[in-house]
Coordinates of N, CA and C in Angstrom, one line a residue:
M1 N 131.4 138.1 75.7 CA 130.2 137.6 75.2 C 129.7 136.4 75.9
K2 N 130.7 135.4 76.1 CA 130.4 134.2 76.8 C 129.9 134.5 78.3
T3 N 130.6 135.5 78.9 CA 130.2 135.8 80.2 C 128.8 136.4 80.3
A4 N 128.4 137.2 79.3 CA 127.1 137.8 79.3 C 126.0 136.7 79.1
I5 N 126.2 135.7 78.2 CA 125.3 134.6 78.0 C 125.2 133.8 79.3
F6 N 126.4 133.5 79.9 CA 126.4 132.7 81.1 C 125.6 133.4 82.2
T7 N 125.7 134.7 82.3 CA 125.0 135.5 83.3 C 123.5 135.5 83.1
I8 N 123.1 135.6 81.8 CA 121.7 135.6 81.5 C 121.1 134.2 81.8
I9 N 121.8 133.1 81.5 CA 121.3 131.8 81.8 C 121.2 131.6 83.3
C10 N 122.1 132.0 84.1 CA 122.1 131.9 85.5 C 120.9 132.7 86.1
M11 N 120.6 133.8 85.5 CA 119.5 134.6 86.0 C 118.2 133.9 85.7
F12 N 118.0 133.3 84.6 CA 116.8 132.5 84.3 C 116.6 131.3 85.2
L13 N 117.7 130.7 85.5 CA 117.7 129.5 86.3 C 117.5 129.7 87.8
F14 N 118.1 130.8 88.4 CA 118.1 131.0 89.8 C 117.1 132.1 90.3
L15 N 116.8 133.1 89.5 CA 116.0 134.2 90.0 C 114.5 133.7 90.3
P16 N 113.9 132.8 89.5 CA 112.6 132.4 89.8 C 112.5 131.8 91.2
S17 N 113.5 131.1 91.7 CA 113.4 130.5 93.0 C 113.4 131.6 94.1
F18 N 113.9 132.8 93.9 CA 113.9 133.8 94.9 C 112.5 134.4 95.0
G19 N 111.7 134.4 94.0 CA 110.3 134.9 94.0 C 109.3 134.0 94.7
Q20 N 109.6 132.7 94.8 CA 108.7 131.8 95.4 C 108.9 131.7 96.9
E21 N 107.8 131.6 97.6 CA 107.9 131.5 99.1 C 107.4 130.1 99.4
P22 N 108.1 129.5 100.4 CA 107.6 128.1 100.8 C 106.3 128.2 101.4
E23 N 105.5 127.0 101.4 CA 104.2 127.0 102.0 C 104.4 127.2 103.5
T24 N 103.5 128.0 104.1 CA 103.6 128.3 105.5 C 102.4 127.5 106.2
K25 N 102.5 127.4 107.5 CA 101.5 126.7 108.2 C 100.1 127.4 108.1
S26 N 100.1 128.7 107.9 CA 98.8 129.4 107.8 C 98.1 129.1 106.5
E27 N 98.7 128.4 105.6 CA 98.0 128.0 104.3 C 97.4 126.7 104.4
K28 N 97.3 126.1 105.6 CA 96.6 124.8 105.7 C 95.3 124.9 106.5
F29 N 94.5 123.9 106.4 CA 93.2 123.9 107.1 C 93.5 123.6 108.6
H30 N 92.7 124.3 109.4 CA 92.8 124.0 110.9 C 91.9 122.8 111.2
K31 N 92.4 121.8 111.9 CA 91.6 120.6 112.2 C 91.7 120.3 113.7
N32 N 90.7 119.5 114.2 CA 90.7 119.1 115.6 C 90.2 117.6 115.6
I33 N 90.8 116.8 116.4 CA 90.3 115.5 116.7 C 90.1 115.5 118.2
Y34 N 88.9 115.1 118.7 CA 88.6 115.2 120.1 C 87.6 114.1 120.6
L35 N 87.7 113.8 121.9 CA 86.8 113.0 122.6 C 85.7 113.8 123.2
E36 N 84.5 113.4 123.1 CA 83.3 114.1 123.6 C 82.6 113.3 124.6
G37 N 82.3 113.9 125.7 CA 81.4 113.3 126.7 C 80.1 114.0 126.7
L38 N 79.0 113.2 126.7 CA 77.6 113.6 126.5 C 77.5 114.4 125.2
G39 N 76.9 115.6 125.2 CA 76.8 116.3 123.9 C 76.0 115.5 122.8
S40 N 76.3 115.8 121.6 CA 75.6 115.2 120.5 C 76.0 113.8 120.2
S41 N 77.1 113.3 120.9 CA 77.4 111.8 120.8 C 76.6 111.0 121.8
I42 N 75.8 111.7 122.6 CA 74.9 111.2 123.6 C 75.6 110.7 124.8
I43 N 76.5 109.7 124.8 CA 77.2 109.3 126.0 C 78.7 109.7 125.8
A44 N 79.3 109.1 124.8 CA 80.8 109.3 124.5 C 81.0 109.1 123.0
G45 N 82.0 109.8 122.5 CA 82.3 109.7 121.1 C 83.6 110.3 120.7
I46 N 84.1 110.1 119.5 CA 85.3 110.7 119.0 C 84.9 111.4 117.7
N47 N 85.5 112.6 117.5 CA 85.0 113.5 116.4 C 86.2 114.1 115.7
Y48 N 86.0 114.5 114.4 CA 86.9 115.2 113.6 C 86.2 116.5 113.1
D49 N 86.9 117.6 113.3 CA 86.4 118.9 113.0 C 87.4 119.6 112.1
M50 N 86.9 120.3 111.1 CA 87.8 121.1 110.2 C 87.2 122.4 109.7
R51 N 88.0 123.4 109.7 CA 87.6 124.7 109.1 C 87.6 124.5 107.6
L52 N 86.8 125.2 106.9 CA 86.7 125.1 105.4 C 87.5 126.2 104.6
Q53 N 88.2 127.0 105.3 CA 89.0 128.1 104.7 C 90.4 127.9 105.2
K54 N 91.3 127.8 104.2 CA 92.7 127.6 104.6 C 93.2 128.9 105.4
G55 N 94.1 128.6 106.4 CA 94.7 129.6 107.1 C 93.8 130.3 108.2
H56 N 92.6 129.8 108.4 CA 91.7 130.4 109.3 C 91.3 129.5 110.4
M57 N 91.3 130.0 111.7 CA 90.8 129.2 112.8 C 89.4 129.4 113.1
D58 N 88.8 130.4 112.4 CA 87.4 130.7 112.6 C 86.6 130.5 111.3
G59 N 85.4 130.8 111.3 CA 84.6 130.6 110.1 C 83.8 129.3 110.0
L60 N 83.4 129.0 108.8 CA 82.6 127.8 108.5 C 83.4 126.6 108.6
G61 N 82.8 125.5 109.2 CA 83.5 124.2 109.3 C 82.5 123.1 109.3
F62 N 83.0 121.9 109.5 CA 82.2 120.7 109.6 C 82.7 119.8 110.7
R63 N 81.9 118.9 111.1 CA 82.3 117.9 112.1 C 81.6 116.6 111.8
A64 N 82.3 115.5 112.0 CA 81.8 114.2 111.8 C 82.4 113.3 112.9
G65 N 81.5 112.4 113.5 CA 82.0 111.6 114.6 C 81.3 110.3 114.7
V66 N 81.7 109.6 115.7 CA 81.0 108.3 116.0 C 81.0 108.2 117.5
G67 N 79.9 107.7 118.0 CA 79.7 107.6 119.5 C 79.0 106.3 119.8
L68 N 79.0 106.0 121.1 CA 78.4 104.8 121.6 C 77.6 105.1 122.8
A69 N 76.4 104.6 122.8 CA 75.4 104.9 123.9 C 74.7 103.6 124.3
P70 N 74.9 103.2 125.6 CA 74.2 102.0 126.1 C 72.8 102.4 126.4
L71 N 71.8 101.6 126.2 CA 70.4 101.8 126.6 C 70.0 101.1 127.8
S72 N 68.9 101.4 128.4 CA 68.4 100.8 129.6 C 68.1 99.3 129.5
S73 N 67.7 98.9 128.3 CA 67.4 97.5 128.0 C 68.6 96.6 127.9
G74 N 69.8 97.2 127.9 CA 71.0 96.4 127.7 C 71.5 96.5 126.3
S75 N 70.7 97.1 125.4 CA 71.1 97.2 124.0 C 72.1 98.4 123.9
K76 N 72.8 98.5 122.8 CA 73.7 99.6 122.5 C 73.4 100.2 121.2
I77 N 73.6 101.5 121.1 CA 73.4 102.1 119.8 C 74.7 102.9 119.4
I78 N 75.0 103.0 118.1 CA 76.1 103.7 117.6 C 75.6 105.0 117.0
T79 N 76.1 106.1 117.5 CA 75.6 107.4 116.9 C 76.6 108.0 115.9
V80 N 76.2 108.7 115.0 CA 77.0 109.3 114.0 C 76.7 110.8 113.8
P81 N 77.2 111.7 114.7 CA 76.8 113.1 114.6 C 77.5 113.7 113.4
L82 N 76.7 114.4 112.6 CA 77.2 115.2 111.4 C 76.7 116.6 111.6
E83 N 77.6 117.5 111.5 CA 77.3 118.9 111.9 C 78.0 119.9 110.9
V84 N 77.3 121.0 110.7 CA 77.9 122.2 110.1 C 78.0 123.2 111.2
N85 N 79.2 123.9 111.4 CA 79.3 124.8 112.5 C 80.1 126.1 112.0
Y86 N 80.0 127.0 112.9 CA 80.7 128.3 112.6 C 81.4 128.8 113.9
L87 N 82.7 129.1 113.8 CA 83.4 129.6 114.9 C 83.6 131.1 114.8
L88 N 83.3 131.8 115.8 CA 83.4 133.3 115.8 C 84.5 133.7 116.9
G89 N 85.6 134.2 116.4 CA 86.7 134.5 117.2 C 88.0 134.4 116.4
K90 N 88.9 135.4 116.6 CA 90.1 135.4 115.8 C 91.3 134.7 116.4
K91 N 91.3 134.5 117.7 CA 92.5 133.9 118.3 C 92.2 132.5 118.8
Q92 N 92.6 132.1 119.9 CA 92.4 130.8 120.4 C 91.0 130.5 121.0
S93 N 90.3 131.5 121.5 CA 89.0 131.4 122.0 C 87.9 131.7 121.0
S94 N 86.9 130.9 120.9 CA 85.9 131.1 119.9 C 84.5 130.7 120.5
L95 N 83.5 131.4 120.0 CA 82.1 131.0 120.2 C 81.8 130.0 119.1
V96 N 81.2 128.9 119.5 CA 80.8 127.8 118.5 C 79.3 127.8 118.4
S97 N 78.8 127.8 117.2 CA 77.4 127.7 116.9 C 77.3 126.7 115.7
G98 N 76.2 126.0 115.7 CA 76.0 125.0 114.6 C 74.7 124.3 114.7
I99 N 74.5 123.4 113.6 CA 73.3 122.6 113.6 C 73.8 121.2 113.0
G100 N 73.2 120.2 113.5 CA 73.6 118.9 113.0 C 72.5 117.9 113.0
I101 N 72.7 116.7 112.4 CA 71.8 115.6 112.4 C 72.4 114.5 113.2
L102 N 71.6 113.6 113.8 CA 72.1 112.5 114.5 C 71.5 111.2 114.1
P103 N 72.1 110.6 113.0 CA 71.7 109.3 112.7 C 72.3 108.3 113.7
F104 N 71.6 107.1 113.9 CA 72.2 106.1 114.8 C 71.8 104.7 114.2
Y105 N 72.6 103.8 114.7 CA 72.3 102.4 114.3 C 72.1 101.6 115.7
G106 N 71.1 100.9 115.8 CA 70.8 100.1 117.0 C 70.3 98.7 116.7
S107 N 70.7 97.8 117.5 CA 70.2 96.5 117.5 C 69.7 96.2 118.9
F108 N 68.3 96.1 119.0 CA 67.7 96.0 120.3 C 67.5 94.5 120.7
R109 N 67.9 94.3 122.0 CA 67.8 92.9 122.5 C 66.3 92.5 122.8
N110 N 65.6 93.4 123.3 CA 64.2 93.1 123.7 C 63.3 94.0 122.9
Q111 N 62.6 93.4 122.0 CA 61.8 94.2 121.0 C 60.5 94.7 121.7
K112 N 60.2 94.3 122.9 CA 59.0 94.8 123.5 C 59.2 96.0 124.5
T113 N 60.4 96.5 124.6 CA 60.7 97.6 125.5 C 60.8 98.9 124.8
T114 N 60.7 100.0 125.6 CA 60.9 101.3 125.1 C 62.1 101.9 125.8
D115 N 63.1 102.4 125.1 CA 64.3 103.0 125.7 C 64.2 104.5 125.7
N116 N 64.9 105.1 126.6 CA 65.1 106.5 126.6 C 66.5 106.9 126.0
F117 N 66.4 107.6 124.9 CA 67.7 107.9 124.2 C 67.7 109.4 124.0
G118 N 68.6 110.1 124.8 CA 68.8 111.5 124.8 C 67.5 112.3 125.1
G119 N 66.7 111.7 126.0 CA 65.4 112.3 126.3 C 64.3 111.9 125.4
F120 N 64.5 111.1 124.4 CA 63.4 110.7 123.5 C 63.1 109.2 123.7
Q121 N 61.9 108.9 123.5 CA 61.5 107.5 123.6 C 61.7 106.8 122.2
I122 N 62.4 105.6 122.3 CA 62.6 104.8 121.2 C 62.0 103.4 121.4
K123 N 61.1 103.0 120.6 CA 60.4 101.7 120.8 C 61.3 100.7 120.1
G124 N 61.6 99.7 120.9 CA 62.5 98.6 120.4 C 61.8 97.8 119.3
D125 N 62.4 97.6 118.2 CA 61.9 96.7 117.2 C 63.1 95.9 116.7
T126 N 63.2 95.6 115.4 CA 64.3 94.8 115.0 C 65.6 95.6 114.9
G127 N 65.6 96.9 115.1 CA 66.8 97.7 115.0 C 67.1 98.2 113.6
G128 N 68.3 98.7 113.4 CA 68.6 99.2 112.1 C 69.1 100.7 112.2
V129 N 69.1 101.3 111.1 CA 69.5 102.7 111.0 C 68.3 103.6 111.1
A130 N 68.4 104.7 112.0 CA 67.3 105.6 112.1 C 67.9 107.0 112.4
L131 N 67.0 108.0 112.4 CA 67.5 109.4 112.7 C 66.9 109.8 114.0
A132 N 67.8 110.0 115.0 CA 67.3 110.4 116.3 C 66.7 111.8 116.3
G133 N 67.3 112.7 115.4 CA 66.7 114.0 115.3 C 67.8 115.0 114.9
V134 N 67.5 116.3 115.2 CA 68.4 117.4 114.8 C 68.9 118.0 116.2
Y135 N 70.1 118.4 116.2 CA 70.6 119.1 117.4 C 71.3 120.4 117.0
L136 N 71.3 121.3 118.0 CA 71.9 122.6 117.9 C 73.1 122.7 118.7
V137 N 74.0 123.6 118.4 CA 75.3 123.7 119.2 C 75.5 125.2 119.5
L138 N 75.8 125.4 120.8 CA 76.1 126.8 121.2 C 77.1 126.6 122.3
G139 N 78.4 127.1 122.2 CA 79.4 126.8 123.2 C 80.6 127.7 123.0
Y140 N 81.6 127.2 123.8 CA 82.9 127.9 123.8 C 84.0 126.9 123.4
R141 N 84.9 127.3 122.6 CA 86.1 126.4 122.2 C 87.4 127.1 122.4
F142 N 88.3 126.4 123.0 CA 89.7 126.9 123.1 C 90.5 126.0 122.2
Q143 N 91.2 126.5 121.3 CA 92.1 125.7 120.4 C 93.4 126.4 120.2
P144 N 94.4 125.5 119.9 CA 95.8 126.1 119.8 C 95.9 126.9 118.5
M145 N 96.8 127.8 118.4 CA 97.1 128.6 117.2 C 97.7 127.7 116.1
N146 N 98.5 126.7 116.5 CA 99.1 125.8 115.6 C 98.7 124.3 116.0
N147 N 99.5 123.7 116.8 CA 99.2 122.3 117.3 C 99.2 122.3 118.8
G148 N 98.3 121.5 119.3 CA 98.2 121.4 120.8 C 96.8 121.0 121.3
L149 N 96.7 121.2 122.6 CA 95.5 120.8 123.3 C 94.3 121.7 123.0
M150 N 93.1 121.1 122.7 CA 91.9 121.9 122.5 C 90.8 121.4 123.5
F151 N 89.9 122.3 123.9 CA 88.8 121.8 124.6 C 87.5 122.6 124.3
Q152 N 86.4 122.0 124.5 CA 85.1 122.7 124.1 C 84.1 122.3 125.1
V153 N 83.2 123.3 125.5 CA 82.0 123.1 126.3 C 80.9 123.6 125.5
N154 N 79.8 122.8 125.4 CA 78.7 123.3 124.6 C 77.3 122.8 125.1
W155 N 76.3 123.6 124.7 CA 74.9 123.2 125.0 C 74.4 122.6 123.7
N156 N 73.8 121.5 123.8 CA 73.3 120.8 122.6 C 71.8 120.4 122.7
P157 N 70.9 121.4 122.6 CA 69.4 121.0 122.6 C 69.1 120.1 121.4
M158 N 68.3 119.1 121.7 CA 68.0 118.1 120.6 C 66.5 118.2 120.3
I159 N 66.2 118.1 119.0 CA 64.8 118.2 118.5 C 64.6 116.9 117.7
S160 N 63.5 116.2 118.1 CA 63.1 115.0 117.4 C 61.6 114.9 117.3
G161 N 61.1 115.0 116.1 CA 59.7 115.1 115.9 C 59.1 116.3 116.6
S162 N 58.2 116.1 117.5 CA 57.6 117.2 118.3 C 58.3 117.3 119.6
A163 N 59.3 116.5 119.9 CA 59.9 116.6 121.2 C 61.1 117.5 121.2
F164 N 61.4 118.2 122.3 CA 62.5 119.1 122.4 C 63.2 118.9 123.8
N165 N 64.5 118.6 123.8 CA 65.2 118.4 125.0 C 66.3 119.4 125.1
A166 N 66.0 120.4 126.0 CA 66.9 121.6 126.1 C 68.0 121.3 127.2
K167 N 67.9 120.2 127.9 CA 68.8 119.9 129.0 C 70.0 118.9 128.5
W168 N 70.7 119.3 127.5 CA 71.7 118.4 127.0 C 73.0 119.3 126.8
F169 N 74.1 118.9 127.5 CA 75.3 119.6 127.4 C 76.4 118.6 127.1
G170 N 77.6 119.1 126.6 CA 78.7 118.3 126.2 C 80.0 118.9 126.6
V171 N 81.0 118.1 126.8 CA 82.4 118.5 127.1 C 83.3 117.7 126.2
S172 N 84.3 118.4 125.6 CA 85.2 117.8 124.7 C 86.7 118.2 125.0
I173 N 87.6 117.2 124.7 CA 89.0 117.5 124.9 C 89.7 116.7 123.8
G174 N 90.7 117.4 123.2 CA 91.4 116.7 122.1 C 92.7 117.5 121.6
Y175 N 93.0 117.3 120.4 CA 94.2 117.8 119.8 C 93.9 118.6 118.5
G176 N 94.3 119.8 118.5 CA 94.2 120.7 117.3 C 95.5 120.8 116.5
F177 N 95.4 120.8 115.2 CA 96.6 120.8 114.3 C 96.2 121.5 113.0
K178 N 97.3 121.8 112.3 CA 97.2 122.3 110.9 C 97.8 121.4 109.9

């Protein structure tokens, strides 16, 4: 009788642990941190990108970054690209498409000049936060299945008011991880 009770207690204590599986890498969000040249950061920037569905390297995601762009007047602006994107592809290679907004902060040295920012004219005033416009993304991304080197090449046409700049491209390199 004691042996039967002991066996039942052992079953309740140890059997539940056999039914549970440890968390695997596929149950985590896929993320990338990368440096961008040109593109929506305008000159150079660093970005964070993440898929919104656990265990998937494709599908809906977002990107947030910060960039720095010197202007012809000697002033500098800080860009903050914010983007919603979609990756189409099941393995390491994907088509990237998306849309984003590009707020920036600038402090202009010469208030009487007009600067060219991503193909758009910005009239110098006291500076502050403004919205440069909206940008689109269409490109190619190579990213690791787990952890490792990633790179991306994309076309980023920019739209600001009634202006449209279709001659804007970007290149990115960074690290992808789960």
